[in-house]
PDB file of C-alpha atoms in Angstrom:
ATOM      1  CA  UNK K   1     102.535 107.731  98.142  1.00 65.00           C
ATOM      2  CA  UNK K   2     104.417 106.322  95.745  1.00 70.00           C
ATOM      3  CA  UNK K   3     108.873 106.499  96.694  1.00 93.00           C
ATOM      4  CA  UNK K   4     110.719 105.862  93.844  1.00 97.00           C
ATOM      5  CA  UNK K   5     108.513 106.976  90.537  1.00 96.00           C
ATOM      6  CA  UNK K   6     109.343 106.979  86.620  1.00 97.00           C
ATOM      7  CA  UNK K   7     107.658 108.098  83.249  1.00 97.00           C
ATOM      8  CA  UNK K   8     107.385 107.143  81.275  1.00 97.00           C
ATOM      9  CA  UNK K   9     105.892 103.114  82.205  1.00 97.00           C
ATOM     10  CA  UNK K  10     106.374 102.278  78.516  1.00 97.00           C
ATOM     11  CA  UNK K  11     108.324 103.644  75.799  1.00 97.00           C
ATOM     12  CA  UNK K  12     108.284 102.514  72.235  1.00 98.00           C
ATOM     13  CA  UNK K  13     110.787 104.589  69.533  1.00 97.00           C
ATOM     14  CA  UNK K  14     112.418 104.632  66.188  1.00 97.00           C
ATOM     15  CA  UNK K  15     116.113 104.020  65.800  1.00 97.00           C
ATOM     16  CA  UNK K  16     118.022 106.629  66.205  1.00 97.00           C
ATOM     17  CA  UNK K  17     115.370 108.775  68.341  1.00 97.00           C
ATOM     18  CA  UNK K  18     116.383 110.703  71.165  1.00 97.00           C
ATOM     19  CA  UNK K  19     114.217 109.632  74.649  1.00 97.00           C
ATOM     20  CA  UNK K  20     114.419 110.936  78.255  1.00 97.00           C
ATOM     21  CA  UNK K  21     113.366 108.839  81.376  1.00 98.00           C
ATOM     22  CA  UNK K  22     112.302 110.893  84.260  1.00 97.00           C
ATOM     23  CA  UNK K  23     112.708 109.207  88.016  1.00 97.00           C
ATOM     24  CA  UNK K  24     111.854 110.837  91.728  1.00 97.00           C
ATOM     25  CA  UNK K  25     112.632 109.213  95.109  1.00 97.00           C
ATOM     26  CA  UNK K  26     110.573 111.122  97.607  1.00 96.00           C
ATOM     27  CA  UNK K  27     112.551 108.961  99.899  1.00 94.00           C
ATOM     28  CA  UNK K  28     114.723 111.922 101.292  1.00 93.00           C
ATOM     29  CA  UNK K  29     117.612 109.788  99.894  1.00 92.00           C
ATOM     30  CA  UNK K  30     121.064 110.794  99.194  1.00 90.00           C
ATOM     31  CA  UNK K  31     122.179 108.550  96.446  1.00 91.00           C
ATOM     32  CA  UNK K  32     120.235 107.133  92.736  1.00 93.00           C
ATOM     33  CA  UNK K  33     120.915 104.913  90.696  1.00 94.00           C
ATOM     34  CA  UNK K  34     119.682 103.431  86.917  1.00 95.00           C
ATOM     35  CA  UNK K  35     119.868 100.045  85.746  1.00 95.00           C
ATOM     36  CA  UNK K  36     119.457  98.640  82.846  1.00 95.00           C
ATOM     37  CA  UNK K  37     117.113  94.380  83.072  1.00 96.00           C
ATOM     38  CA  UNK K  38     118.116  92.557  79.432  1.00 93.00           C
ATOM     39  CA  UNK K  39     115.536  90.256  78.281  1.00 93.00           C
ATOM     40  CA  UNK K  40     116.906  87.188  80.403  1.00 92.00           C
ATOM     41  CA  UNK K  41     116.292  89.720  82.890  1.00 93.00           C
ATOM     42  CA  UNK K  42     119.611  90.409  83.983  1.00 93.00           C
ATOM     43  CA  UNK K  43     119.912  93.318  86.523  1.00 94.00           C
ATOM     44  CA  UNK K  44     123.491  96.007  85.521  1.00 92.00           C
ATOM     45  CA  UNK K  45     124.332  99.455  86.905  1.00 91.00           C
ATOM     46  CA  UNK K  46     125.063 101.938  84.700  1.00 93.00           C
ATOM     47  CA  UNK K  47     125.169 105.086  86.307  1.00 89.00           C
ATOM     48  CA  UNK K  48     124.671 106.057  90.473  1.00 90.00           C
ATOM     49  CA  UNK K  49     124.734 109.981  91.932  1.00 89.00           C
ATOM     50  CA  UNK K  50     125.425 110.745  95.441  1.00 87.00           C
ATOM     51  CA  UNK K  51     124.222 114.365  96.437  1.00 82.00           C
ATOM     52  CA  UNK K  52     124.356 115.452  92.773  1.00 81.00           C
ATOM     53  CA  UNK K  53     127.030 114.003  91.787  1.00 85.00           C
ATOM     54  CA  UNK K  54     128.401 110.817  89.509  1.00 86.00           C
ATOM     55  CA  UNK K  55     130.324 108.394  91.522  1.00 84.00           C
ATOM     56  CA  UNK K  56     129.011 104.845  89.234  1.00 80.00           C
ATOM     57  CA  UNK K  57     129.699 105.144  85.472  1.00 81.00           C
ATOM     58  CA  UNK K  58     129.992 100.964  84.154  1.00 82.00           C
ATOM     59  CA  UNK K  59     131.138 101.773  80.835  1.00 77.00           C
ATOM     60  CA  UNK K  60     127.965 102.838  79.327  1.00 86.00           C
ATOM     61  CA  UNK K  61     128.054 104.354  76.017  1.00 90.00           C
ATOM     62  CA  UNK K  62     127.758 107.553  76.452  1.00 91.00           C
ATOM     63  CA  UNK K  63     124.819 108.129  74.479  1.00 95.00           C
ATOM     64  CA  UNK K  64     123.372 107.603  77.518  1.00 95.00           C
ATOM     65  CA  UNK K  65     123.302 110.891  79.425  1.00 93.00           C
ATOM     66  CA  UNK K  66     122.479 110.828  83.147  1.00 92.00           C
ATOM     67  CA  UNK K  67     121.160 114.140  84.946  1.00 92.00           C
ATOM     68  CA  UNK K  68     120.149 114.795  88.374  1.00 92.00           C
ATOM     69  CA  UNK K  69     118.904 118.347  89.104  1.00 91.00           C
ATOM     70  CA  UNK K  70     118.921 117.644  92.183  1.00 91.00           C
ATOM     71  CA  UNK K  71     118.699 114.950  94.684  1.00 90.00           C
ATOM     72  CA  UNK K  72     115.331 114.021  94.703  1.00 94.00           C
ATOM     73  CA  UNK K  73     115.588 113.469  90.889  1.00 95.00           C
ATOM     74  CA  UNK K  74     117.633 111.647  88.153  1.00 95.00           C
ATOM     75  CA  UNK K  75     116.858 111.703  84.347  1.00 96.00           C
ATOM     76  CA  UNK K  76     118.168 109.822  81.657  1.00 96.00           C
ATOM     77  CA  UNK K  77     118.795 110.978  78.404  1.00 96.00           C
ATOM     78  CA  UNK K  78     119.343 108.509  75.163  1.00 96.00           C
ATOM     79  CA  UNK K  79     120.571 110.047  71.965  1.00 96.00           C
ATOM     80  CA  UNK K  80     120.649 107.753  68.817  1.00 97.00           C
ATOM     81  CA  UNK K  81     118.772 105.091  69.954  1.00 97.00           C
ATOM     82  CA  UNK K  82     119.768 101.666  68.829  1.00 97.00           C
ATOM     83  CA  UNK K  83     117.835  98.368  68.480  1.00 96.00           C
ATOM     84  CA  UNK K  84     120.473  96.835  71.722  1.00 94.00           C
ATOM     85  CA  UNK K  85     118.874  99.819  73.776  1.00 96.00           C
ATOM     86  CA  UNK K  86     115.544  97.777  74.590  1.00 97.00           C
ATOM     87  CA  UNK K  87     115.620  96.911  77.746  1.00 97.00           C
ATOM     88  CA  UNK K  88     113.646  97.602  80.825  1.00 98.00           C
ATOM     89  CA  UNK K  89     115.077 100.427  82.792  1.00 98.00           C
ATOM     90  CA  UNK K  90     115.451 101.104  86.672  1.00 97.00           C
ATOM     91  CA  UNK K  91     115.712 103.896  88.685  1.00 97.00           C
ATOM     92  CA  UNK K  92     116.632 102.849  92.743  1.00 95.00           C
ATOM     93  CA  UNK K  93     117.205 104.981  95.541  1.00 94.00           C
ATOM     94  CA  UNK K  94     119.276 104.482  98.759  1.00 91.00           C
ATOM     95  CA  UNK K  95     120.220 106.612 101.645  1.00 89.00           C
ATOM     96  CA  UNK K  96     124.149 106.632 101.755  1.00 79.00           C
ATOM     97  CA  UNK K  97     126.015 104.089  99.490  1.00 71.00           C
ATOM     98  CA  UNK K  98     126.168 100.220  99.669  1.00 63.00           C
ATOM     99  CA  UNK K  99     122.862 100.292 101.637  1.00 74.00           C
ATOM    100  CA  UNK K 100     119.656  99.239 100.821  1.00 89.00           C
ATOM    101  CA  UNK K 101     118.280 100.166  97.416  1.00 92.00           C
ATOM    102  CA  UNK K 102     114.906 100.516  96.517  1.00 94.00           C
ATOM    103  CA  UNK K 103     113.449 100.227  92.982  1.00 96.00           C
ATOM    104  CA  UNK K 104     110.834 102.183  90.892  1.00 97.00           C
ATOM    105  CA  UNK K 105     108.404 100.417  88.772  1.00 96.00           C
ATOM    106  CA  UNK K 106     110.751 100.382  85.100  1.00 97.00           C
ATOM    107  CA  UNK K 107     110.515 102.003  82.005  1.00 98.00           C
ATOM    108  CA  UNK K 108     110.719  99.226  79.052  1.00 97.00           C
ATOM    109  CA  UNK K 109     111.798 100.863  76.405  1.00 97.00           C
ATOM    110  CA  UNK K 110     111.498  99.476  72.707  1.00 97.00           C
ATOM    111  CA  UNK K 111     113.306 100.395  69.753  1.00 97.00           C
ATOM    112  CA  UNK K 112     112.126  99.301  66.660  1.00 96.00           C
TER     113      UNK K 112
ATOM    114  CA  UNK M   1     134.065  91.230  86.006  1.00 56.00           C
ATOM    115  CA  UNK M   2     132.384  90.327  89.684  1.00 64.00           C
ATOM    116  CA  UNK M   3     129.905  87.842  89.207  1.00 73.00           C
ATOM    117  CA  UNK M   4     127.168  86.212  91.485  1.00 89.00           C
ATOM    118  CA  UNK M   5     126.018  82.694  90.986  1.00 94.00           C
ATOM    119  CA  UNK M   6     122.233  82.364  91.654  1.00 96.00           C
ATOM    120  CA  UNK M   7     121.155  78.544  91.710  1.00 96.00           C
ATOM    121  CA  UNK M   8     118.902  77.240  91.254  1.00 97.00           C
ATOM    122  CA  UNK M   9     118.318  79.035  87.710  1.00 95.00           C
ATOM    123  CA  UNK M  10     114.379  77.673  88.103  1.00 96.00           C
ATOM    124  CA  UNK M  11     112.213  75.877  90.825  1.00 96.00           C
ATOM    125  CA  UNK M  12     108.627  74.756  90.315  1.00 96.00           C
ATOM    126  CA  UNK M  13     106.967  73.335  93.115  1.00 95.00           C
ATOM    127  CA  UNK M  14     103.689  72.634  94.955  1.00 96.00           C
ATOM    128  CA  UNK M  15     101.769  74.979  97.592  1.00 97.00           C
ATOM    129  CA  UNK M  16     102.783  74.329 101.230  1.00 97.00           C
ATOM    130  CA  UNK M  17     106.266  73.302 100.029  1.00 97.00           C
ATOM    131  CA  UNK M  18     109.632  75.020 101.278  1.00 97.00           C
ATOM    132  CA  UNK M  19     111.916  76.443  99.515  1.00 96.00           C
ATOM    133  CA  UNK M  20     115.689  76.934  98.842  1.00 97.00           C
ATOM    134  CA  UNK M  21     118.177  79.572  97.334  1.00 97.00           C
ATOM    135  CA  UNK M  22     121.589  80.238  97.605  1.00 97.00           C
ATOM    136  CA  UNK M  23     124.287  82.716  95.639  1.00 97.00           C
ATOM    137  CA  UNK M  24     128.188  82.213  95.476  1.00 96.00           C
ATOM    138  CA  UNK M  25     129.994  85.097  94.820  1.00 93.00           C
ATOM    139  CA  UNK M  26     134.019  84.948  94.223  1.00 89.00           C
ATOM    140  CA  UNK M  27     135.039  87.542  96.292  1.00 87.00           C
ATOM    141  CA  UNK M  28     133.806  88.844  99.608  1.00 90.00           C
ATOM    142  CA  UNK M  29     130.697  91.175 100.131  1.00 90.00           C
ATOM    143  CA  UNK M  30     129.806  93.422 103.528  1.00 90.00           C
ATOM    144  CA  UNK M  31     126.215  93.909 102.533  1.00 91.00           C
ATOM    145  CA  UNK M  32     123.538  90.779 101.341  1.00 94.00           C
ATOM    146  CA  UNK M  33     120.386  91.754 100.250  1.00 95.00           C
ATOM    147  CA  UNK M  34     117.526  89.709  98.457  1.00 97.00           C
ATOM    148  CA  UNK M  35     114.931  91.068  96.124  1.00 97.00           C
ATOM    149  CA  UNK M  36     111.414  90.138  94.546  1.00 98.00           C
ATOM    150  CA  UNK M  37     110.549  90.541  91.596  1.00 98.00           C
ATOM    151  CA  UNK M  38     106.694  90.045  90.439  1.00 96.00           C
ATOM    152  CA  UNK M  39     106.373  90.669  86.238  1.00 92.00           C
ATOM    153  CA  UNK M  40     105.973  94.335  85.324  1.00 92.00           C
ATOM    154  CA  UNK M  41     107.600  95.164  88.517  1.00 95.00           C
ATOM    155  CA  UNK M  42     110.740  96.817  90.011  1.00 96.00           C
ATOM    156  CA  UNK M  43     112.896  94.059  92.387  1.00 97.00           C
ATOM    157  CA  UNK M  44     111.119  94.886  96.102  1.00 96.00           C
ATOM    158  CA  UNK M  45     113.794  94.506  98.785  1.00 96.00           C
ATOM    159  CA  UNK M  46     112.339  91.408 100.994  1.00 97.00           C
ATOM    160  CA  UNK M  47     115.748  90.744 103.167  1.00 96.00           C
ATOM    161  CA  UNK M  48     118.926  92.360 104.270  1.00 94.00           C
ATOM    162  CA  UNK M  49     122.520  90.858 105.750  1.00 95.00           C
ATOM    163  CA  UNK M  50     124.970  92.974 107.173  1.00 91.00           C
ATOM    164  CA  UNK M  51     127.168  90.694 109.570  1.00 93.00           C
ATOM    165  CA  UNK M  52     128.955  87.509 108.359  1.00 94.00           C
ATOM    166  CA  UNK M  53     126.644  84.674 110.021  1.00 94.00           C
ATOM    167  CA  UNK M  54     123.706  86.929 110.217  1.00 94.00           C
ATOM    168  CA  UNK M  55     120.065  84.773 110.044  1.00 96.00           C
ATOM    169  CA  UNK M  56     117.191  86.904 109.274  1.00 96.00           C
ATOM    170  CA  UNK M  57     113.679  86.637 108.517  1.00 96.00           C
ATOM    171  CA  UNK M  58     111.038  88.344 107.562  1.00 95.00           C
ATOM    172  CA  UNK M  59     107.535  86.444 107.821  1.00 96.00           C
ATOM    173  CA  UNK M  60     108.281  83.433 106.584  1.00 97.00           C
ATOM    174  CA  UNK M  61     111.120  84.054 104.761  1.00 97.00           C
ATOM    175  CA  UNK M  62     114.880  83.517 106.314  1.00 98.00           C
ATOM    176  CA  UNK M  63     118.463  84.607 104.797  1.00 98.00           C
ATOM    177  CA  UNK M  64     121.161  83.929 106.073  1.00 97.00           C
ATOM    178  CA  UNK M  65     124.787  85.860 105.016  1.00 96.00           C
ATOM    179  CA  UNK M  66     127.758  83.062 105.045  1.00 95.00           C
ATOM    180  CA  UNK M  67     130.380  83.359 107.398  1.00 95.00           C
ATOM    181  CA  UNK M  68     133.093  83.512 104.310  1.00 93.00           C
ATOM    182  CA  UNK M  69     131.361  86.926 103.441  1.00 92.00           C
ATOM    183  CA  UNK M  70     130.948  85.146 100.388  1.00 93.00           C
ATOM    184  CA  UNK M  71     127.567  83.370 100.102  1.00 95.00           C
ATOM    185  CA  UNK M  72     124.235  83.843 101.210  1.00 97.00           C
ATOM    186  CA  UNK M  73     120.859  82.028 100.855  1.00 97.00           C
ATOM    187  CA  UNK M  74     117.672  81.999 101.102  1.00 98.00           C
ATOM    188  CA  UNK M  75     114.637  80.147 102.646  1.00 98.00           C
ATOM    189  CA  UNK M  76     110.708  80.326 101.996  1.00 98.00           C
ATOM    190  CA  UNK M  77     108.619  78.250 104.345  1.00 97.00           C
ATOM    191  CA  UNK M  78     105.407  76.789 103.897  1.00 97.00           C
ATOM    192  CA  UNK M  79     104.992  78.516 100.458  1.00 97.00           C
ATOM    193  CA  UNK M  80     101.640  79.981  99.149  1.00 96.00           C
ATOM    194  CA  UNK M  81     100.781  81.156  95.244  1.00 95.00           C
ATOM    195  CA  UNK M  82     101.525  84.423  95.335  1.00 95.00           C
ATOM    196  CA  UNK M  83     105.177  83.987  96.221  1.00 97.00           C
ATOM    197  CA  UNK M  84     105.689  82.978  92.574  1.00 97.00           C
ATOM    198  CA  UNK M  85     108.066  86.082  91.016  1.00 97.00           C
ATOM    199  CA  UNK M  86     111.795  86.171  90.267  1.00 97.00           C
ATOM    200  CA  UNK M  87     114.187  86.065  93.562  1.00 98.00           C
ATOM    201  CA  UNK M  88     117.471  87.731  93.205  1.00 97.00           C
ATOM    202  CA  UNK M  89     120.399  87.854  95.708  1.00 97.00           C
ATOM    203  CA  UNK M  90     122.709  90.807  95.305  1.00 95.00           C
ATOM    204  CA  UNK M  91     126.090  92.198  97.106  1.00 92.00           C
ATOM    205  CA  UNK M  92     127.610  95.310  97.807  1.00 87.00           C
ATOM    206  CA  UNK M  93     131.075  96.163  99.325  1.00 77.00           C
ATOM    207  CA  UNK M  94     129.447  98.445 101.316  1.00 61.00           C
ATOM    208  CA  UNK M  95     129.565 102.182 103.106  1.00 54.00           C
ATOM    209  CA  UNK M  96     133.315 101.877 101.782  1.00 55.00           C
ATOM    210  CA  UNK M  97     132.460 101.618  98.038  1.00 63.00           C
ATOM    211  CA  UNK M  98     130.396 103.537  95.959  1.00 69.00           C
ATOM    212  CA  UNK M  99     127.506 101.472  96.752  1.00 73.00           C
ATOM    213  CA  UNK M 100     127.224  99.465  93.677  1.00 82.00           C
ATOM    214  CA  UNK M 101     125.319  96.461  93.574  1.00 88.00           C
ATOM    215  CA  UNK M 102     125.919  93.441  92.012  1.00 91.00           C
ATOM    216  CA  UNK M 103     123.475  90.597  91.105  1.00 93.00           C
ATOM    217  CA  UNK M 104     122.714  87.041  90.417  1.00 95.00           C
ATOM    218  CA  UNK M 105     121.272  85.608  87.558  1.00 95.00           C
ATOM    219  CA  UNK M 106     117.602  85.288  89.481  1.00 96.00           C
ATOM    220  CA  UNK M 107     115.653  82.152  90.544  1.00 97.00           C
ATOM    221  CA  UNK M 108     112.804  82.097  88.866  1.00 97.00           C
ATOM    222  CA  UNK M 109     109.905  80.184  91.572  1.00 97.00           C
ATOM    223  CA  UNK M 110     106.497  78.411  90.414  1.00 97.00           C
ATOM    224  CA  UNK M 111     104.011  77.615  92.750  1.00 95.00           C
ATOM    225  CA  UNK M 112     101.566  74.937  91.658  1.00 92.00           C
ATOM    226  CA  UNK M 113      98.165  75.641  93.984  1.00 89.00           C
TER     227      UNK M 113
END
């Protein structure tokens, strides 16, 4: 019954490693997003895909690469992890652009 | 870049009291959304507003889309302990744009039983 799901919930890793976060939505939406929430709880858009096409890329370092194999999935791969990448990453989805977005439970990434 | 100013930053109130928070923007939005985030969870959509002047309720929650399209407020009546959390406003330029949401800084609400 989960609408937007993410795995893993927690991710602890060393600097320099490469890691991926997976997101799936079963709402039938055509647009998916990745947000980053920093330690002050500020939420900022990173990427958006509409029908598997990248439509938002908010000046995110190219170490971050989203991949959308189909409309229901949007994964986030991060290369050469840095300390500053530590944050909570949220996936979200909506039907169309500019409409109500539904968020996943988040992935807390800690880089040591 | 665009910013939303959300106030107050935090509130500590007695159970049963009413709560009011607001967001202002330097630019016009076509959509205003209000979310609540519980610890360790993702934001949950409370209310969506699509027209200037629109007033919408969801149980004890009421939100309004300002007529200038640059502000919105959220009221919670007769607060209860489970209202505790962080409330975020978010603005969007709608389907004519990319669908990007701009978030406010959040209002942390604590309710004393």
